[in-house]
Coordinates of N, CA and C in Angstrom, one line a residue:
X13 N 40.2 10.1 80.6 CA 40.9 10.4 81.9 C 41.3 9.2 82.7
X14 N 42.5 9.2 83.2 CA 43.0 8.0 83.9 C 43.4 6.8 83.1
X15 N 43.5 7.0 81.8 CA 43.9 5.8 81.0 C 45.4 5.6 81.1
X16 N 45.8 4.4 81.5 CA 47.2 4.1 81.6 C 47.9 4.0 80.3
X17 N 47.1 3.5 79.3 CA 47.7 3.5 77.9 C 48.0 4.9 77.4
X18 N 47.0 5.8 77.6 CA 47.2 7.2 77.1 C 48.5 7.8 77.8
X19 N 48.6 7.6 79.1 CA 49.7 8.2 79.8 C 51.0 7.6 79.3
X20 N 51.0 6.2 79.1 CA 52.3 5.6 78.7 C 52.7 6.1 77.3
X21 N 51.8 6.2 76.4 CA 52.1 6.7 75.0 C 52.6 8.2 75.1
X22 N 52.0 9.0 75.9 CA 52.4 10.4 76.0 C 53.8 10.5 76.6
X23 N 54.1 9.7 77.6 CA 55.4 9.7 78.2 C 56.5 9.2 77.2
X24 N 56.2 8.1 76.5 CA 57.1 7.6 75.5 C 57.4 8.6 74.4
X25 N 56.4 9.2 73.9 CA 56.6 10.2 72.9 C 57.3 11.4 73.4
X26 N 57.1 11.8 74.6 CA 57.8 13.0 75.2 C 59.3 12.7 75.4
X27 N 59.6 11.5 75.9 CA 61.0 11.1 76.0 C 61.7 11.0 74.7
X28 N 61.0 10.5 73.7 CA 61.6 10.3 72.3 C 61.8 11.7 71.7
X29 N 60.9 12.6 71.9 CA 61.1 14.0 71.3 C 62.2 14.7 72.0
X30 N 62.4 14.5 73.3 CA 63.5 15.1 74.0 C 64.8 14.5 73.5
X31 N 64.8 13.2 73.3 CA 66.1 12.6 72.9 C 66.4 13.0 71.4
X32 N 65.4 13.2 70.6 CA 65.7 13.5 69.2 C 65.9 15.0 68.9
X33 N 65.6 15.8 69.9 CA 65.7 17.3 69.7 C 67.1 17.8 69.3
X34 N 68.1 17.2 70.0 CA 69.5 17.7 69.7 C 69.9 17.3 68.3
X35 N 69.6 16.1 67.9 CA 70.0 15.7 66.5 C 69.2 16.5 65.5
X36 N 68.0 16.8 65.7 CA 67.2 17.6 64.8 C 67.7 19.0 64.7
X37 N 68.1 19.6 65.8 CA 68.7 20.9 65.8 C 70.0 21.0 65.1
X38 N 70.8 20.0 65.3 CA 72.1 20.0 64.6 C 71.9 19.8 63.1
X39 N 70.9 19.0 62.7 CA 70.6 18.8 61.3 C 70.2 20.1 60.7
X40 N 69.2 20.8 61.3 CA 68.8 22.1 60.8 C 69.9 23.1 60.6
X41 N 70.8 23.1 61.6 CA 71.9 24.1 61.6 C 72.9 23.7 60.4
X42 N 73.1 22.4 60.2 CA 73.9 22.0 59.1 C 73.3 22.4 57.7
X43 N 72.0 22.2 57.6 CA 71.3 22.6 56.4 C 71.5 24.1 56.1
X44 N 71.2 24.9 57.2 CA 71.3 26.4 57.0 C 72.8 26.8 56.7
X45 N 73.7 26.2 57.4 CA 75.1 26.5 57.1 C 75.5 26.2 55.6
X46 N 75.0 25.0 55.2 CA 75.3 24.6 53.8 C 74.7 25.6 52.8
X47 N 73.4 26.1 53.1 CA 72.7 27.0 52.3 C 73.5 28.3 52.2
X48 N 74.0 28.8 53.3 CA 74.8 30.0 53.3 C 76.1 29.8 52.5
X49 N 76.7 28.7 52.6 CA 77.9 28.4 51.8 C 77.7 28.4 50.3
X50 N 76.6 27.8 49.9 CA 76.2 27.7 48.5 C 75.9 29.1 48.0
X51 N 75.2 29.9 48.8 CA 74.9 31.3 48.4 C 76.2 32.1 48.2
X52 N 77.2 31.8 49.0 CA 78.5 32.5 48.9 C 79.2 32.1 47.6
X53 N 79.1 30.8 47.2 CA 79.6 30.4 45.9 C 78.9 31.0 44.7
X54 N 77.6 31.2 44.8 CA 76.9 31.8 43.7 C 77.3 33.3 43.6
X55 N 77.4 34.0 44.7 CA 77.9 35.4 44.6 C 79.3 35.4 44.0
X56 N 80.2 34.5 44.4 CA 81.5 34.5 43.9 C 81.6 34.3 42.4
X57 N 80.8 33.3 41.9 CA 80.7 33.1 40.5 C 80.3 34.3 39.7
X58 N 79.3 34.9 40.2 CA 78.7 36.1 39.5 C 79.7 37.3 39.5
X59 N 80.4 37.4 40.7 CA 81.4 38.5 40.8 C 82.6 38.2 39.9
X60 N 83.0 37.0 39.8 CA 84.2 36.6 38.9 C 83.9 36.8 37.5
X61 N 82.6 36.8 37.1 CA 82.2 36.9 35.7 C 82.3 38.4 35.2
X62 N 82.4 39.3 36.1 CA 82.5 40.7 35.7 C 84.0 41.1 35.7
X63 N 84.3 41.9 34.7 CA 85.8 42.3 34.5 C 86.2 43.4 35.5
X64 N 86.2 43.0 36.8 CA 86.5 44.0 37.8 C 88.0 44.5 37.8
X65 N 88.8 43.6 37.3 CA 90.3 43.9 37.3 C 90.7 44.7 36.1
X66 N 89.8 44.7 35.0 CA 90.1 45.4 33.8 C 89.1 46.6 33.8
X67 N 89.6 47.8 34.2 CA 88.7 48.9 34.3 C 88.2 49.4 33.0
X68 N 89.1 49.3 32.0 CA 88.6 49.7 30.6 C 87.5 48.8 30.1
X69 N 87.6 47.5 30.4 CA 86.6 46.6 29.9 C 85.3 46.8 30.7
X70 N 85.4 47.1 32.0 CA 84.3 47.4 32.9 C 83.6 48.6 32.4
X71 N 84.4 49.7 32.1 CA 83.8 50.9 31.6 C 83.0 50.7 30.3
X72 N 83.6 49.8 29.4 CA 82.9 49.5 28.2 C 81.6 48.7 28.4
X73 N 81.6 47.8 29.4 CA 80.4 47.1 29.8 C 79.3 48.0 30.2
X74 N 79.7 49.0 31.1 CA 78.7 49.9 31.6 C 78.1 50.8 30.5
X75 N 79.0 51.2 29.6 CA 78.6 52.1 28.5 C 77.7 51.4 27.6
X76 N 78.0 50.1 27.3 CA 77.1 49.3 26.5 C 75.8 49.1 27.1
X77 N 75.8 48.9 28.4 CA 74.5 48.6 29.1 C 73.6 49.8 29.1
X78 N 74.1 51.0 28.8 CA 73.2 52.1 28.7 C 73.1 52.9 30.1
X79 N 72.3 53.9 30.1 CA 72.1 54.7 31.3 C 71.1 54.1 32.2
X80 N 71.1 54.6 33.4 CA 70.1 54.1 34.4 C 70.6 52.8 35.0
X81 N 69.6 52.0 35.5 CA 69.9 50.8 36.2 C 70.0 49.6 35.2
X82 N 71.0 48.7 35.4 CA 71.1 47.6 34.5 C 71.1 46.3 35.4
X83 N 70.4 45.3 35.0 CA 70.3 44.1 35.8 C 71.6 43.3 35.6
X84 N 71.8 42.4 36.5 CA 73.1 41.6 36.5 C 73.2 40.7 35.3
X85 N 72.1 40.2 34.8 CA 72.2 39.3 33.6 C 72.7 40.1 32.4
X86 N 72.3 41.3 32.3 CA 72.8 42.1 31.2 C 74.3 42.4 31.3
X87 N 74.7 42.7 32.5 CA 76.1 43.0 32.7 C 77.0 41.8 32.4
X88 N 76.5 40.6 32.9 CA 77.3 39.4 32.6 C 77.4 39.1 31.1
X89 N 76.2 39.2 30.5 CA 76.2 38.9 29.0 C 77.1 39.8 28.2
X90 N 77.1 41.1 28.6 CA 77.9 42.1 27.9 C 79.4 41.9 28.2
X91 N 79.6 41.5 29.5 CA 81.0 41.2 29.9 C 81.6 40.1 29.1
X92 N 80.8 39.0 28.9 CA 81.2 37.9 28.1 C 81.5 38.2 26.7
X93 N 80.7 39.1 26.1 CA 80.9 39.5 24.7 C 82.0 40.4 24.5
X94 N 82.2 41.4 25.4 CA 83.2 42.4 25.2 C 84.6 42.1 25.9
X95 N 84.5 41.4 27.0 CA 85.8 41.3 27.7 C 86.3 39.8 27.8
X96 N 85.5 39.0 27.2 CA 85.9 37.6 27.2 C 85.9 36.9 28.5
X97 N 85.2 37.4 29.5 CA 85.1 36.7 30.8 C 84.2 35.5 30.7
X98 N 84.4 34.5 31.5 CA 83.7 33.3 31.4 C 82.8 33.1 32.6
X99 N 81.6 32.8 32.4 CA 80.7 32.4 33.5 C 80.3 31.0 33.3
X100 N 80.6 30.2 34.3 CA 80.3 28.8 34.3 C 78.8 28.6 34.6
X101 N 78.0 28.7 33.5 CA 76.5 28.7 33.7 C 76.0 27.3 34.2
X102 N 76.7 26.3 33.8 CA 76.3 24.9 34.2 C 76.4 24.8 35.7
X103 N 77.6 25.2 36.2 CA 77.7 25.1 37.7 C 76.8 26.1 38.4
X104 N 76.7 27.3 37.8 CA 75.8 28.2 38.5 C 74.4 27.7 38.5
X105 N 73.9 27.1 37.5 CA 72.5 26.5 37.5 C 72.4 25.4 38.6
X106 N 73.5 24.6 38.7 CA 73.5 23.5 39.7 C 73.5 24.1 41.1
X107 N 74.2 25.2 41.3 CA 74.3 25.8 42.6 C 73.0 26.5 43.0
X108 N 72.3 27.1 42.0 CA 71.0 27.8 42.3 C 70.0 26.8 42.6
X109 N 70.0 25.6 42.0 CA 69.0 24.5 42.3 C 69.3 24.0 43.7
X110 N 70.6 23.9 44.0 CA 70.9 23.4 45.4 C 70.4 24.4 46.4
X111 N 70.6 25.7 46.2 CA 70.3 26.7 47.1 C 68.7 26.7 47.4
X112 N 68.0 26.6 46.3 CA 66.5 26.6 46.4 C 66.0 25.4 47.2
X113 N 66.6 24.2 46.9 CA 66.2 23.0 47.6 C 66.6 23.0 49.0
X114 N 67.8 23.6 49.3 CA 68.2 23.7 50.7 C 67.3 24.6 51.5
X115 N 66.9 25.7 50.9 CA 66.0 26.7 51.6 C 64.6 26.0 51.9
X116 N 64.2 25.2 50.9 CA 62.9 24.5 51.1 C 63.1 23.4 52.2
X117 N 64.2 22.7 52.3 CA 64.4 21.7 53.3 C 64.5 22.4 54.7
X118 N 65.2 23.5 54.8 CA 65.3 24.3 56.1 C 63.9 24.7 56.5
X119 N 63.0 25.1 55.6 CA 61.7 25.5 55.9 C 60.9 24.3 56.4
X120 N 61.0 23.2 55.8 CA 60.3 22.0 56.2 C 60.7 21.5 57.6
X121 N 62.0 21.6 57.9 CA 62.5 21.2 59.1 C 62.1 22.1 60.3
X122 N 62.1 23.4 60.0 CA 61.9 24.4 61.1 C 60.4 24.9 61.2
X123 N 59.7 24.9 60.1 CA 58.3 25.4 60.1 C 57.3 24.4 59.5
X124 N 57.4 24.3 58.2 CA 56.4 23.4 57.5 C 55.0 24.0 57.5
X125 N 54.1 23.2 57.0 CA 52.8 23.7 56.8 C 52.0 23.9 58.1
X126 N 52.4 23.2 59.2 CA 51.7 23.3 60.5 C 52.4 24.3 61.4
X127 N 53.6 24.8 60.9 CA 54.3 25.8 61.7 C 55.1 25.3 62.9
X128 N 55.3 23.9 63.0 CA 56.0 23.3 64.0 C 57.2 22.5 63.5
X129 N 57.4 22.5 62.2 CA 58.6 21.8 61.6 C 58.3 20.4 61.4
X130 N 59.3 19.7 60.9 CA 59.1 18.3 60.6 C 59.2 17.5 61.9
X131 N 58.3 16.5 62.0 CA 58.2 15.6 63.2 C 59.5 14.7 63.1
X132 N 60.0 14.4 64.3 CA 61.1 13.5 64.4 C 60.7 12.1 64.7
X133 N 59.4 11.9 64.8 CA 58.8 10.6 65.2 C 57.6 10.4 64.5
X134 N 57.3 9.1 64.1 CA 56.1 8.7 63.5 C 55.4 7.7 64.5
X135 N 54.1 7.6 64.4 CA 53.3 6.7 65.3 C 52.3 5.9 64.5
X136 N 52.4 4.6 64.8 CA 51.4 3.7 64.2 C 50.6 3.0 65.3
X137 N 49.3 3.2 65.4 CA 48.4 2.6 66.4 C 47.6 1.5 65.8
X138 N 47.8 0.3 66.4 CA 47.1 -0.9 65.8 C 45.7 -1.0 66.5
X139 N 44.9 -2.0 66.0 CA 43.6 -2.2 66.5 C 43.7 -2.5 68.0
X140 N 42.9 -1.9 68.8 CA 42.9 -2.1 70.3 C 43.8 -1.1 71.0
X141 N 44.5 -0.3 70.2 CA 45.4 0.7 70.9 C 45.0 2.1 70.5
X142 N 43.9 2.3 69.8 CA 43.5 3.6 69.3 C 42.5 4.3 70.1
X143 N 42.2 3.8 71.3 CA 41.2 4.4 72.1 C 41.6 5.8 72.5
X144 N 42.9 6.1 72.6 CA 43.3 7.5 73.0 C 43.2 8.5 71.9
X145 N 42.9 8.0 70.6 CA 42.8 8.9 69.5 C 41.4 8.8 68.9
X146 N 40.8 9.9 68.6 CA 41.4 11.3 68.5 C 41.1 12.1 69.7
X147 N 40.8 11.5 70.8 CA 40.4 12.3 72.0 C 41.7 13.0 72.6
X148 N 42.9 12.5 72.3 CA 44.1 13.1 72.7 C 44.9 13.5 71.5
X149 N 45.3 14.7 71.3 CA 46.0 15.1 70.1 C 47.5 14.7 70.2
X150 N 48.0 14.5 69.0 CA 49.5 14.2 68.9 C 50.1 15.2 68.0
X151 N 51.3 15.6 68.3 CA 52.1 16.5 67.5 C 53.0 15.8 66.5
X152 N 52.7 14.5 66.3 CA 53.4 13.7 65.3 C 52.4 13.0 64.4
X153 N 52.9 12.6 63.2 CA 52.0 11.9 62.3 C 51.5 10.6 62.8
X154 N 50.2 10.4 62.8 CA 49.6 9.2 63.3 C 48.9 8.4 62.2
X155 N 49.2 7.1 62.2 CA 48.6 6.1 61.3 C 47.8 5.1 62.1
X156 N 46.5 5.0 61.8 CA 45.7 4.0 62.5 C 45.5 2.7 61.6
X157 N 45.7 1.6 62.3 CA 45.5 0.3 61.6 C 44.5 -0.5 62.3
X158 N 43.3 -0.6 61.7 CA 42.2 -1.5 62.3 C 42.2 -2.9 61.8
X159 N 43.2 -3.3 60.9 CA 43.2 -4.6 60.3 C 43.9 -5.6 61.1
X160 N 44.7 -5.2 62.0 CA 45.6 -6.2 62.7 C 46.9 -6.5 62.1
X161 N 47.2 -5.8 61.0 CA 48.5 -5.9 60.3 C 49.4 -4.8 60.6
X162 N 49.4 -4.3 61.8 CA 50.1 -3.1 62.2 C 51.6 -3.2 61.9
X163 N 52.2 -4.4 62.1 CA 53.7 -4.5 62.0 C 54.1 -4.3 60.5
X164 N 53.3 -4.9 59.6 CA 53.6 -4.7 58.2 C 53.3 -3.3 57.8
X165 N 52.3 -2.7 58.3 CA 52.0 -1.3 58.0 C 53.1 -0.4 58.5
X166 N 53.6 -0.7 59.7 CA 54.7 0.1 60.3 C 55.9 0.0 59.4
X167 N 56.2 -1.2 58.9 CA 57.4 -1.3 58.1 C 57.3 -0.4 56.8
X168 N 56.1 -0.4 56.2 CA 55.8 0.4 55.1 C 55.9 1.9 55.4
X169 N 55.4 2.3 56.5 CA 55.5 3.7 56.9 C 56.9 4.1 57.1
X170 N 57.7 3.3 57.8 CA 59.1 3.6 58.1 C 59.9 3.7 56.8
X171 N 59.6 2.8 55.9 CA 60.3 2.8 54.6 C 60.0 4.1 53.9
X172 N 58.8 4.6 53.9 CA 58.5 5.9 53.3 C 59.2 7.0 54.0
X173 N 59.3 7.0 55.3 CA 60.0 8.0 56.1 C 61.5 8.0 55.7
X174 N 62.0 6.8 55.6 CA 63.5 6.7 55.3 C 63.8 7.2 53.8
X175 N 62.9 7.0 52.9 CA 63.1 7.4 51.5 C 63.2 8.9 51.5
X176 N 62.2 9.6 52.2 CA 62.2 11.1 52.2 C 63.5 11.6 52.9
X177 N 63.8 11.0 54.1 CA 64.9 11.5 54.8 C 66.2 11.3 54.0
X178 N 66.3 10.1 53.4 CA 67.6 9.9 52.6 C 67.7 10.9 51.4
X179 N 66.6 11.2 50.8 CA 66.6 12.2 49.7 C 67.1 13.5 50.2
X180 N 66.7 13.9 51.4 CA 67.1 15.2 51.9 C 68.6 15.1 52.4
X181 N 69.0 14.0 52.9 CA 70.4 13.9 53.3 C 71.4 13.8 52.1
X182 N 70.9 13.3 51.0 CA 71.7 13.3 49.8 C 71.9 14.7 49.3
X183 N 70.8 15.5 49.4 CA 70.9 16.9 49.1 C 72.0 17.6 49.9
X184 N 72.0 17.4 51.2 CA 73.0 18.0 52.0 C 74.4 17.5 51.6
X185 N 74.5 16.2 51.3 CA 75.8 15.7 50.8 C 76.3 16.4 49.5
X186 N 75.4 16.7 48.6 CA 75.7 17.4 47.4 C 76.2 18.8 47.7
X187 N 75.5 19.4 48.6 CA 75.9 20.8 48.9 C 77.3 20.8 49.6
X188 N 77.6 19.9 50.5 CA 78.9 19.8 51.1 C 80.0 19.4 50.1
X189 N 79.6 18.7 49.1 CA 80.6 18.3 48.0 C 80.9 19.5 47.2
X190 N 80.0 20.4 46.9 CA 80.3 21.6 46.2 C 81.2 22.5 47.0
X191 N 81.0 22.5 48.3 CA 81.8 23.4 49.2 C 83.2 22.9 49.4
X192 N 83.3 21.5 49.6 CA 84.6 21.0 50.0 C 85.5 20.5 48.8
X193 N 84.8 19.9 47.8 CA 85.5 19.4 46.6 C 84.8 19.8 45.3
X194 N 84.8 21.1 45.0 CA 84.1 21.6 43.8 C 84.5 21.0 42.5
X195 N 85.8 20.6 42.5 CA 86.3 20.1 41.2 C 85.8 18.7 40.9
X196 N 85.3 18.0 41.9 CA 84.7 16.7 41.7 C 83.2 16.7 41.8
X197 N 82.6 17.8 42.1 CA 81.1 17.8 42.3 C 80.3 17.4 41.1
X198 N 80.7 17.9 39.9 CA 79.9 17.6 38.7 C 80.0 16.1 38.4
X199 N 81.2 15.5 38.7 CA 81.4 14.1 38.3 C 80.7 13.2 39.3
X200 N 80.7 13.5 40.6 CA 80.2 12.6 41.6 C 78.7 12.9 41.9
X201 N 78.2 14.0 41.6 CA 76.8 14.4 41.9 C 75.8 13.4 41.5
X202 N 75.8 12.9 40.2 CA 74.8 12.0 39.7 C 74.8 10.6 40.5
X203 N 76.0 10.2 40.9 CA 76.0 8.9 41.7 C 75.4 8.9 43.0
X204 N 75.3 10.1 43.6 CA 74.7 10.2 45.0 C 73.2 9.9 44.9
X205 N 72.5 10.1 43.8 CA 71.1 9.9 43.8 C 70.7 8.4 43.9
X206 N 71.7 7.5 43.7 CA 71.4 6.1 43.8 C 71.6 5.5 45.2
X207 N 72.0 6.4 46.1 CA 72.2 5.9 47.5 C 70.9 5.6 48.2
X208 N 70.9 4.7 49.1 CA 69.8 4.4 50.0 C 70.2 4.7 51.4
X209 N 69.3 4.5 52.4 CA 69.6 4.8 53.8 C 70.7 3.9 54.3
X210 N 70.8 2.7 53.6 CA 71.9 1.8 54.1 C 73.3 2.3 53.8
X211 N 73.4 3.3 52.9 CA 74.7 3.9 52.5 C 75.0 5.1 53.4
X212 N 74.1 5.5 54.3 CA 74.3 6.6 55.2 C 75.3 6.3 56.3
X213 N 76.0 7.3 56.7 CA 76.9 7.1 57.9 C 76.1 7.2 59.2
X214 N 76.8 7.0 60.3 CA 76.1 6.9 61.6 C 75.4 8.3 61.9
X215 N 76.1 9.3 61.6 CA 75.6 10.7 62.0 C 74.3 10.9 61.1
X216 N 74.4 10.6 59.8 CA 73.2 10.8 59.0 C 72.0 9.9 59.4
X217 N 72.3 8.7 59.8 CA 71.2 7.8 60.3 C 70.5 8.4 61.5
X218 N 71.3 9.1 62.3 CA 70.7 9.6 63.6 C 69.8 10.8 63.2
X219 N 69.8 11.3 62.0 CA 69.0 12.3 61.6 C 67.7 11.8 60.9
X220 N 67.6 10.5 60.7 CA 66.4 9.9 60.2 C 65.3 9.8 61.3
X221 N 64.0 10.0 60.9 CA 63.0 9.9 61.9 C 62.8 8.5 62.4
X222 N 62.3 8.3 63.6 CA 62.1 7.0 64.2 C 60.6 6.7 64.2
X223 N 60.2 5.5 64.5 CA 58.8 5.1 64.5 C 58.4 4.3 65.7
X224 N 57.3 4.7 66.3 CA 56.7 3.9 67.4 C 55.6 3.1 66.8
X225 N 55.6 1.8 67.1 CA 54.4 0.9 66.8 C 53.8 0.5 68.1
X226 N 52.5 0.9 68.3 CA 51.8 0.7 69.6 C 50.6 -0.2 69.4
X227 N 50.5 -1.2 70.1 CA 49.4 -2.2 70.0 C 49.1 -2.9 71.3
X228 N 48.0 -3.6 71.3 CA 47.7 -4.4 72.5 C 48.4 -5.7 72.4
X229 N 48.4 -6.4 73.5 CA 49.0 -7.7 73.6 C 48.3 -8.7 72.7
X230 N 47.0 -8.5 72.5 CA 46.2 -9.5 71.7 C 46.6 -9.3 70.2
X231 N 47.0 -8.1 69.8 CA 47.4 -7.9 68.4 C 48.9 -8.1 68.1
X232 N 49.7 -7.5 68.9 CA 51.2 -7.6 68.7 C 51.7 -8.9 69.3
X233 N 51.1 -9.4 70.3 CA 51.6 -10.6 71.0 C 50.8 -11.9 70.6
X234 N 49.8 -11.7 69.8 CA 49.0 -12.8 69.4 C 49.1 -13.1 67.9
X235 N 48.1 -12.8 67.2 CA 48.1 -13.1 65.7 C 49.2 -12.3 65.0
X236 N 49.6 -11.2 65.5 CA 50.6 -10.4 64.9 C 52.0 -10.6 65.3
X237 N 52.2 -11.6 66.2 CA 53.6 -11.8 66.7 C 54.6 -12.2 65.6
X238 N 54.2 -13.0 64.7 CA 55.1 -13.3 63.6 C 55.6 -12.1 62.8
X239 N 54.7 -11.2 62.6 CA 55.0 -9.9 61.9 C 56.0 -9.1 62.7
X240 N 55.7 -9.0 64.0 CA 56.6 -8.2 64.9 C 58.0 -8.8 64.9
X241 N 58.1 -10.2 65.0 CA 59.4 -10.8 65.0 C 60.1 -10.5 63.7
X242 N 59.4 -10.6 62.6 CA 60.0 -10.3 61.2 C 60.5 -8.9 61.1
X243 N 59.7 -8.0 61.7 CA 60.0 -6.6 61.7 C 61.3 -6.3 62.5
X244 N 61.4 -6.9 63.7 CA 62.5 -6.7 64.5 C 63.8 -7.4 64.0
X245 N 63.6 -8.4 63.1 CA 64.7 -9.1 62.5 C 65.1 -8.5 61.2
X246 N 64.5 -7.5 60.8 CA 64.8 -6.8 59.5 C 66.0 -5.9 59.7
X247 N 66.5 -5.3 58.6 CA 67.6 -4.3 58.8 C 67.1 -2.9 58.8
X248 N 65.8 -2.7 59.1 CA 65.3 -1.3 59.3 C 65.9 -0.7 60.5
X249 N 66.2 0.5 60.5 CA 66.9 1.1 61.7 C 65.8 1.3 62.9

């Protein structure tokens, strides 16, 4: 109680969360919108595979499928055999994989295992700055560094955050590619996996999580000053 350091950290994290909330909400909405669009493409592919325009062929499909209920797989297979309809299974498989991964991403952004969604901020506390933890809980991931190498640790933590964020943003790019340029999706899709956060545009970078490095003057301004200068001079966002 009465700790100025505790109050400063809480205020800083609160302001950061408020600032990041709009970008996080827009990101979640973009993922959900892309998931709905991919689901629509899947339904369209399946519908086009059935001979709906050829009633004789459709009647033959239903007759071959037998009485009672028939699953969609059986109808599509029989339609291909009897009516010559074509189902692009390669693209369908790609779309289904995208839909599943988008649903997982939306869940991680909105809920996750803790029920509060993905944190928009990470926190690294160095030696001398950890007095407030664990007496005060944080709603963000916290890394404690008792070694005095907090700046280097922060760089590693941020690099890990950026790798995960970039992977998710690439997934969203792939989905948008399928929606806007389906004829080029199969050709351009593999090349997207090689992108790094440096290849992201400004809007995508704004969706990457940020990191707070908190330490005492003795650690960050003393023996760790060279590491802090190196970190600030790097190209990390």
